[in-house]
PDB file of C-alpha atoms in Angstrom:
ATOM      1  CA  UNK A  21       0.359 -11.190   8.387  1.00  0.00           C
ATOM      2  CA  UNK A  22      -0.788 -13.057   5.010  1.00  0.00           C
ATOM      3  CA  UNK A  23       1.646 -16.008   4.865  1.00  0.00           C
ATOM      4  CA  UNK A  24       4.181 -15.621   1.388  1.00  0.00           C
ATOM      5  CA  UNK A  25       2.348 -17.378  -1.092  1.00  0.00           C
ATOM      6  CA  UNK A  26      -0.974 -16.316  -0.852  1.00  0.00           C
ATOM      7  CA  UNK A  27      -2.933 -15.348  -3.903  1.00  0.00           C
ATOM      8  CA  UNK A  28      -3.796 -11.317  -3.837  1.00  0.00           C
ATOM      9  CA  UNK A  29      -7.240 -10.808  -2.223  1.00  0.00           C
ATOM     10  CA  UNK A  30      -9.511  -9.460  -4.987  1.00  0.00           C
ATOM     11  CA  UNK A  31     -10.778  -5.735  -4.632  1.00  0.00           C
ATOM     12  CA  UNK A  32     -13.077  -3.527  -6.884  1.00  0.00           C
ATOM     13  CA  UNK A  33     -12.626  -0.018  -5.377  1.00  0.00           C
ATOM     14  CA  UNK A  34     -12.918   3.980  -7.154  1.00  0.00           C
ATOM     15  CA  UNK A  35     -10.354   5.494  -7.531  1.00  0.00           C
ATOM     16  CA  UNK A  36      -9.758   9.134  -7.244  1.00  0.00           C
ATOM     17  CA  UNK A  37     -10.498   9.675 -10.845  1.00  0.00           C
ATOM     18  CA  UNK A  38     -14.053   8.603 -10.440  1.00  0.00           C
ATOM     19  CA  UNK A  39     -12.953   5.081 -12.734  1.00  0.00           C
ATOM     20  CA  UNK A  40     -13.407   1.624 -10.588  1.00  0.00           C
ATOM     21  CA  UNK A  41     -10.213  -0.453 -10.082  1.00  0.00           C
ATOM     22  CA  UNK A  42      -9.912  -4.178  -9.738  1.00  0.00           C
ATOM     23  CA  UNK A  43      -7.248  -6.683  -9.091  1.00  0.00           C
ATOM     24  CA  UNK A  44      -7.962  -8.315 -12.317  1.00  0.00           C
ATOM     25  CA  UNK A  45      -6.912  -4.738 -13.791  1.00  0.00           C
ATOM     26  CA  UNK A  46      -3.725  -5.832 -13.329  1.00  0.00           C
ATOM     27  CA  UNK A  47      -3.562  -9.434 -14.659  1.00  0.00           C
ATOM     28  CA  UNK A  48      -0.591 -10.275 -16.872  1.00  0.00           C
ATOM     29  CA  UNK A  49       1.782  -7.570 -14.981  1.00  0.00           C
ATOM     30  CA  UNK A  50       5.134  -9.133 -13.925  1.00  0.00           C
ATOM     31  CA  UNK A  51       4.445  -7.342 -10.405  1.00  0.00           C
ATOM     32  CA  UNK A  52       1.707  -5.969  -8.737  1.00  0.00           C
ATOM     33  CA  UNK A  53       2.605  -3.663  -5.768  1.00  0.00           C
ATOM     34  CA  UNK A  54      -0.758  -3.022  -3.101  1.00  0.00           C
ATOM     35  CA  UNK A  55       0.016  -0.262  -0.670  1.00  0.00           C
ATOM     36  CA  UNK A  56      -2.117   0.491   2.147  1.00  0.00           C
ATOM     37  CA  UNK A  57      -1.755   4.179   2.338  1.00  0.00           C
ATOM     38  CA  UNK A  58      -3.390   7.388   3.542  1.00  0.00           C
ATOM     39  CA  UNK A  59      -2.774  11.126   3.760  1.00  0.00           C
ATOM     40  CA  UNK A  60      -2.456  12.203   7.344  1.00  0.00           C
ATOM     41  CA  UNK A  61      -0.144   9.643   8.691  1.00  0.00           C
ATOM     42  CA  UNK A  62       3.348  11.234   9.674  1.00  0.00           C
ATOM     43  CA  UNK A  63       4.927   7.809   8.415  1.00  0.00           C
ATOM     44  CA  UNK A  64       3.335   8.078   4.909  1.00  0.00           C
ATOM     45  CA  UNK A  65       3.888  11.885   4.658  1.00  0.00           C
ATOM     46  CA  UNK A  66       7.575  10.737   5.500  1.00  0.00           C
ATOM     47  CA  UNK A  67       7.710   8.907   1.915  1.00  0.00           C
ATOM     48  CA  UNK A  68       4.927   9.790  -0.096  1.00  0.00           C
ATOM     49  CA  UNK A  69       7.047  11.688  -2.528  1.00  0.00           C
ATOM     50  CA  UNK A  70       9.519   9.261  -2.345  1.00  0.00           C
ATOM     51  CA  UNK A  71       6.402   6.543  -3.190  1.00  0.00           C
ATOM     52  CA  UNK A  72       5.351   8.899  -5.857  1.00  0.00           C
ATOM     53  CA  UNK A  73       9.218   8.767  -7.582  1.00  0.00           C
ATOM     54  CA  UNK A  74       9.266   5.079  -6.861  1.00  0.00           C
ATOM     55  CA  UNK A  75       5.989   4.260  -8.726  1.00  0.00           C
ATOM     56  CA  UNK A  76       7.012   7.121 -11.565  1.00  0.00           C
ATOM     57  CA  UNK A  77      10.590   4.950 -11.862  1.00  0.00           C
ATOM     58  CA  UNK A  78       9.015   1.278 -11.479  1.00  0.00           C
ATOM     59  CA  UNK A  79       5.622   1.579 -13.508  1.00  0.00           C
ATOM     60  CA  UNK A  80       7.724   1.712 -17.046  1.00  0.00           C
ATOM     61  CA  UNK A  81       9.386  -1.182 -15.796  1.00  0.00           C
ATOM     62  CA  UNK A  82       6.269  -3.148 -15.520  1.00  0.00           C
ATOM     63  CA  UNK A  83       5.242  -3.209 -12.087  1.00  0.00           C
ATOM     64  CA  UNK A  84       1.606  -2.277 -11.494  1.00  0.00           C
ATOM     65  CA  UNK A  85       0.953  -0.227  -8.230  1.00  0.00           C
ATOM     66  CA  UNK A  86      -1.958   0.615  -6.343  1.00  0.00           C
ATOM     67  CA  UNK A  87      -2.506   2.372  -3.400  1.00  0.00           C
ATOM     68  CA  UNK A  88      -5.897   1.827  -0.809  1.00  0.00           C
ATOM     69  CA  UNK A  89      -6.931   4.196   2.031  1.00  0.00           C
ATOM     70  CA  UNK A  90      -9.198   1.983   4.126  1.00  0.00           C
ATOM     71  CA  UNK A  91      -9.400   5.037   7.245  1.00  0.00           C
ATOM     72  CA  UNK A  92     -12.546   6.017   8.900  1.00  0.00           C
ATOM     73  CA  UNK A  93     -13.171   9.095   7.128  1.00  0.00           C
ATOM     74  CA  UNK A  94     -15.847  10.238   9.700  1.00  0.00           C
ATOM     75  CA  UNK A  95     -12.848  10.247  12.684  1.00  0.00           C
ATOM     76  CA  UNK A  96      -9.816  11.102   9.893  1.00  0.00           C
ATOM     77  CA  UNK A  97     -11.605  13.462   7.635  1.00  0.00           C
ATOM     78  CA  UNK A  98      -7.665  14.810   6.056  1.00  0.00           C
ATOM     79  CA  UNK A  99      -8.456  10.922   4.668  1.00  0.00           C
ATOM     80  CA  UNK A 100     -11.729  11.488   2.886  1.00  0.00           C
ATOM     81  CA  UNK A 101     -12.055  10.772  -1.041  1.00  0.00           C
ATOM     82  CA  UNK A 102     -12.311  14.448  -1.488  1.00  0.00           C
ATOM     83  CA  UNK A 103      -8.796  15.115   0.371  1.00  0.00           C
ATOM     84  CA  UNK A 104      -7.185  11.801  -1.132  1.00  0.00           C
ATOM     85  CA  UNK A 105      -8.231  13.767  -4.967  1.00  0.00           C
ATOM     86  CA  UNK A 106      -6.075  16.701  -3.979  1.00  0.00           C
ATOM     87  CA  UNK A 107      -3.302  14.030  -2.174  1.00  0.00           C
ATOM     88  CA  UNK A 108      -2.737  12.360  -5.488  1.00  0.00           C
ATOM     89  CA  UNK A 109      -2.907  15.566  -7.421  1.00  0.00           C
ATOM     90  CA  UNK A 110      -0.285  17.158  -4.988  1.00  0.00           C
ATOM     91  CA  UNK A 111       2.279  14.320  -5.102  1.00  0.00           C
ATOM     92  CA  UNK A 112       1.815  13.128  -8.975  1.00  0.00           C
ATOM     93  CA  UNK A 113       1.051  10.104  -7.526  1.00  0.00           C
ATOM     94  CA  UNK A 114       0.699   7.979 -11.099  1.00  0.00           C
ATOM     95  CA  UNK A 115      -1.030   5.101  -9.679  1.00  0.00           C
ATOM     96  CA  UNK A 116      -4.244   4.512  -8.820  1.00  0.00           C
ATOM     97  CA  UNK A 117      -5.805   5.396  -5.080  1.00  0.00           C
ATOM     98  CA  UNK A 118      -8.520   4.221  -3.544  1.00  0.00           C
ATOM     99  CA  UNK A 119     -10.630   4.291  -1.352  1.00  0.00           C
ATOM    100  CA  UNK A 120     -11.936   1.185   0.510  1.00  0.00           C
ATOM    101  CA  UNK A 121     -14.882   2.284   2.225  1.00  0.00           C
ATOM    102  CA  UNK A 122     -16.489  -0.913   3.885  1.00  0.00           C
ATOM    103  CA  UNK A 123     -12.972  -1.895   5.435  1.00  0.00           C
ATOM    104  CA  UNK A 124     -13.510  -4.910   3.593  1.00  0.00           C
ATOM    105  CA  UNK A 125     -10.016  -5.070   1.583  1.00  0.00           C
ATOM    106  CA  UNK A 126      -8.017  -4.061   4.446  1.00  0.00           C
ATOM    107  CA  UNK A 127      -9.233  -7.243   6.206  1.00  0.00           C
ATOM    108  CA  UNK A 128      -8.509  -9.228   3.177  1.00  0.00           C
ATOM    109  CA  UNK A 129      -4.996  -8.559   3.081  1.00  0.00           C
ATOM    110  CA  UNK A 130      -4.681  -8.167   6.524  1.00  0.00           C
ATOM    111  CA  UNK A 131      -3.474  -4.587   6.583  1.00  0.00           C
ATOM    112  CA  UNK A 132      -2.497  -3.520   9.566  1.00  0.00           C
ATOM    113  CA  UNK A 133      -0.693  -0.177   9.237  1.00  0.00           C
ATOM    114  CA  UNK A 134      -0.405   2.885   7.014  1.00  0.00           C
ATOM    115  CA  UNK A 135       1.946   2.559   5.054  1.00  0.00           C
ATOM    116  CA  UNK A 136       1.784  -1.606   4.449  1.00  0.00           C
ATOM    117  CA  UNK A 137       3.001  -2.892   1.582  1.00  0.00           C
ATOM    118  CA  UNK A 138       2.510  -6.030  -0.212  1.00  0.00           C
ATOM    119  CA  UNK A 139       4.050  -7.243  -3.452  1.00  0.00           C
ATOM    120  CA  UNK A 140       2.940  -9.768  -5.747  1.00  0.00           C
ATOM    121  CA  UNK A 141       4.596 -11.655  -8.432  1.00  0.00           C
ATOM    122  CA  UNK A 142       3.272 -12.487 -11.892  1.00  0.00           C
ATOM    123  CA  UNK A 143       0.977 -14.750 -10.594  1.00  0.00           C
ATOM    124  CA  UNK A 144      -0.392 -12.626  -7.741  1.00  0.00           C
ATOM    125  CA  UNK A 145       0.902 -14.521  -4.885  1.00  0.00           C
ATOM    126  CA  UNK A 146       2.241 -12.313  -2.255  1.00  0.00           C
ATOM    127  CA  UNK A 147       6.377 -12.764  -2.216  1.00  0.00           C
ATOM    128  CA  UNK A 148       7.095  -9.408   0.042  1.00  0.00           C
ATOM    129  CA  UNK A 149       5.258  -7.774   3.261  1.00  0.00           C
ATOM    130  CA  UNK A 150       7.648  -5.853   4.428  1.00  0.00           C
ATOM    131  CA  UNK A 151       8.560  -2.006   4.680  1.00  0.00           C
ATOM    132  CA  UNK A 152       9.534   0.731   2.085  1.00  0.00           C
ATOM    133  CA  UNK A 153      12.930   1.196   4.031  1.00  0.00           C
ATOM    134  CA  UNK A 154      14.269   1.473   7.303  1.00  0.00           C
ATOM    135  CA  UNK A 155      13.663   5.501   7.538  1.00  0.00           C
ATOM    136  CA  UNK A 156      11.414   6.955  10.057  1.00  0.00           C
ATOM    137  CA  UNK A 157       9.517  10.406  10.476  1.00  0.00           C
ATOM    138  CA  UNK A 158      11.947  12.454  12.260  1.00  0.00           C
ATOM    139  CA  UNK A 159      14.933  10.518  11.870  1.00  0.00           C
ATOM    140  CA  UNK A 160      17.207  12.855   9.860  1.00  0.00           C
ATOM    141  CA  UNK A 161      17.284  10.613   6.812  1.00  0.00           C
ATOM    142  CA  UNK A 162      15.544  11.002   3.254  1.00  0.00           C
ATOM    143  CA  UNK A 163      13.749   7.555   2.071  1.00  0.00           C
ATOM    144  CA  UNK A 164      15.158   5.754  -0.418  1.00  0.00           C
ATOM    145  CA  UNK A 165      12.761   2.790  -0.431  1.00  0.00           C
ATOM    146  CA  UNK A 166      15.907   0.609  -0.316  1.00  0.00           C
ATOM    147  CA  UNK A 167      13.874  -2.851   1.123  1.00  0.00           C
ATOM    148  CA  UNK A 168      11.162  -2.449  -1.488  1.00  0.00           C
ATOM    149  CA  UNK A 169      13.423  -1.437  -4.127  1.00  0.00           C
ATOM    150  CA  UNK A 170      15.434  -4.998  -4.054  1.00  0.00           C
ATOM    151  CA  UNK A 171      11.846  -7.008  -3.910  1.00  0.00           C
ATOM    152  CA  UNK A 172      10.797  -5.167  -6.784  1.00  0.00           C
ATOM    153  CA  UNK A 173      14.131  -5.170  -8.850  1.00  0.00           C
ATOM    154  CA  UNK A 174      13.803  -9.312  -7.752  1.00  0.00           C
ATOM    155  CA  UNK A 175      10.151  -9.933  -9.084  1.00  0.00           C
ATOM    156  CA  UNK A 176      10.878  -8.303 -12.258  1.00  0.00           C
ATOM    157  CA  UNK A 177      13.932  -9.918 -12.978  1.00  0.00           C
ATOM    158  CA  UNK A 178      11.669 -13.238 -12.222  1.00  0.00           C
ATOM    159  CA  UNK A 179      14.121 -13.980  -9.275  1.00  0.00           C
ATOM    160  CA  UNK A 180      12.652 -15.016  -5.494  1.00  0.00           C
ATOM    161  CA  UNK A 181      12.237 -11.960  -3.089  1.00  0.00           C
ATOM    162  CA  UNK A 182      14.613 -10.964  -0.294  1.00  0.00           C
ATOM    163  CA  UNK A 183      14.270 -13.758   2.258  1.00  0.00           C
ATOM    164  CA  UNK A 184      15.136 -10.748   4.944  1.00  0.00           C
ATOM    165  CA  UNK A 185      11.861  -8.732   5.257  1.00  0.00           C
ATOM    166  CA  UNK A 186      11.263  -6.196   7.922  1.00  0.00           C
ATOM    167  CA  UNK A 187       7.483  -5.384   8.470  1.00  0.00           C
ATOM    168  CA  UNK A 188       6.064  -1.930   8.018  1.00  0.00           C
ATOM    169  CA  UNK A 189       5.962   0.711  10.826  1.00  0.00           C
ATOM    170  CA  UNK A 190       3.182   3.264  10.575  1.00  0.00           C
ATOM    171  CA  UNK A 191      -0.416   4.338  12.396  1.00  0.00           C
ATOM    172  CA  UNK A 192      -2.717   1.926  12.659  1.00  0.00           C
ATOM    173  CA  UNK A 193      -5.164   2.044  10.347  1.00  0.00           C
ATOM    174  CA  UNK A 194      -8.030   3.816  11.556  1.00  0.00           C
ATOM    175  CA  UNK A 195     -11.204   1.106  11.759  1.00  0.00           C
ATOM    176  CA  UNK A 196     -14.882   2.710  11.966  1.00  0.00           C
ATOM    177  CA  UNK A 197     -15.742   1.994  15.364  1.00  0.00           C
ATOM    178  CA  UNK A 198     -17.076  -2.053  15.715  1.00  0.00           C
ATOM    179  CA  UNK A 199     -15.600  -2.718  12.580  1.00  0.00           C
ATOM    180  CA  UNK A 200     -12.085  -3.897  13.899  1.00  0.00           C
ATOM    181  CA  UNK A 201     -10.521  -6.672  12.581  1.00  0.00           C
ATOM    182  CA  UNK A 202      -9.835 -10.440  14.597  1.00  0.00           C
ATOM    183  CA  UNK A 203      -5.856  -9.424  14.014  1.00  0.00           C
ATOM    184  CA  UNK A 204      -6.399  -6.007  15.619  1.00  0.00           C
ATOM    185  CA  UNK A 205      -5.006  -5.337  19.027  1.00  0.00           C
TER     186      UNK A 205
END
C-alpha cells in the first residue's frame, strides 16, 4: 500500500461524459476522495448506491470524489466505458468515472482491489487507505460507509484521520494479461 503521506499520483483520464479529468481538477478542495471502482464486482455492487448517497451527501461539503475503473475490458466487458455510461447513469453517481485504460493509474496508487479507496487532504497527501465499512456482500447488513465516513468528517474538519484503518476487501482488479503489477500476487 502507498505509505500515509504520499502526494496523490497524477491522472488525466475521460470520464463517462466524454470530458477529460485530472488530479489538478481538484486542486484547492479540502478533500479529494480516489476510488478504485468498477461495475461487476459483487463487493462494489454491495455499496455502490450507498457510494452514490455518500458522494451526493459529502460533495456539498467540499470533498471532491472520483471514481477509476482500471479492469481489462476485453476479459470484464460488464466494465467497458460503454457499460460504466449506463453504471453512472443508473446509480446517479455525481462524481466523475473513469476509465483508466493503460493500467497506468492503478499502478500509481497502488490499487489493488475493487472497491479501494484513498483519501487525500487539502494538500493531496494520502491520510486514509482503508475500506468504506466493515459490510460484506451477503452479510445481512446495509452499508453505511461508517470507516470512510469518520476520515472524511476528519479531513474536512482539518483534523488527522482515524489512526485505525482497515484495508479494503473486494476482487482483484482485473490486469490485461502481462500487464500485472510488482505488488500483484
Amino acid at each position: 500500500m502507498l505509505p500515509l503521506g504520499t502526494p496523490a499520483p497524477d491522472f488525466s483520464l475521460v470520464n463517462v461524459d466524454g470530458t477529460t479529468v485530472s488530479r489538478d481538477d481538484f486542486a484547492g478542495a479540502p478533500g479529494l476522495l480516489v476510488v478504485f471502482m468498477c461495475n461487476h464486482c459483487p463487493f462494489v455492487i454491495h455499496l455502490a448506491d450507498a457510494l452514490s448517497a455518500f458522494a451526493a451527501e459529502y460533495q456539498p461539503k467540499g470533498l471532491a470524489i472520483v471514481g477509476i475503473s482500471s479492469n481489462d475490458v476485453g476479459g470484464y466487458p460488464a466494465d467497458s466505458p460503454e457499460q460504466m455510461v449506463a453504471e453512472a447513469e443508473a446509480r446517479g453517481y455525481v462524481f466523475p468515472y473513469l476509465y483508466d485504460e493503460t493500467q497506468q493509474v492503478a499502478k500509481a496508487y497502488r490499487a489493488a482491489c475493487t472497491p479501494d479507496f484513498f483519501l487525500y487532504d487539502a494538500d493531496q497527501r494520502l491520510v486514509y487507505r482503508g475500506q468504506f465499512d466493515s459490510t460484506r456482500p451477503d452479510s445481512g447488513q446495509q452499508p453505511t460507509g461508517a470507516d470512510l465516513r469518520a476520515a472524511c468528517d476528519a479531513v474536512l474538519a482539518g483534523q488527522p484521520a482515524p489512526e485505525k484503518q482497515l484495508p479494503s476487501i473486494g476482487c482483484n482488479i482485473k490486469w490485461r494479461p502481462g500487464n500485472e503489477p510488482d505488488y500483484f500476487g
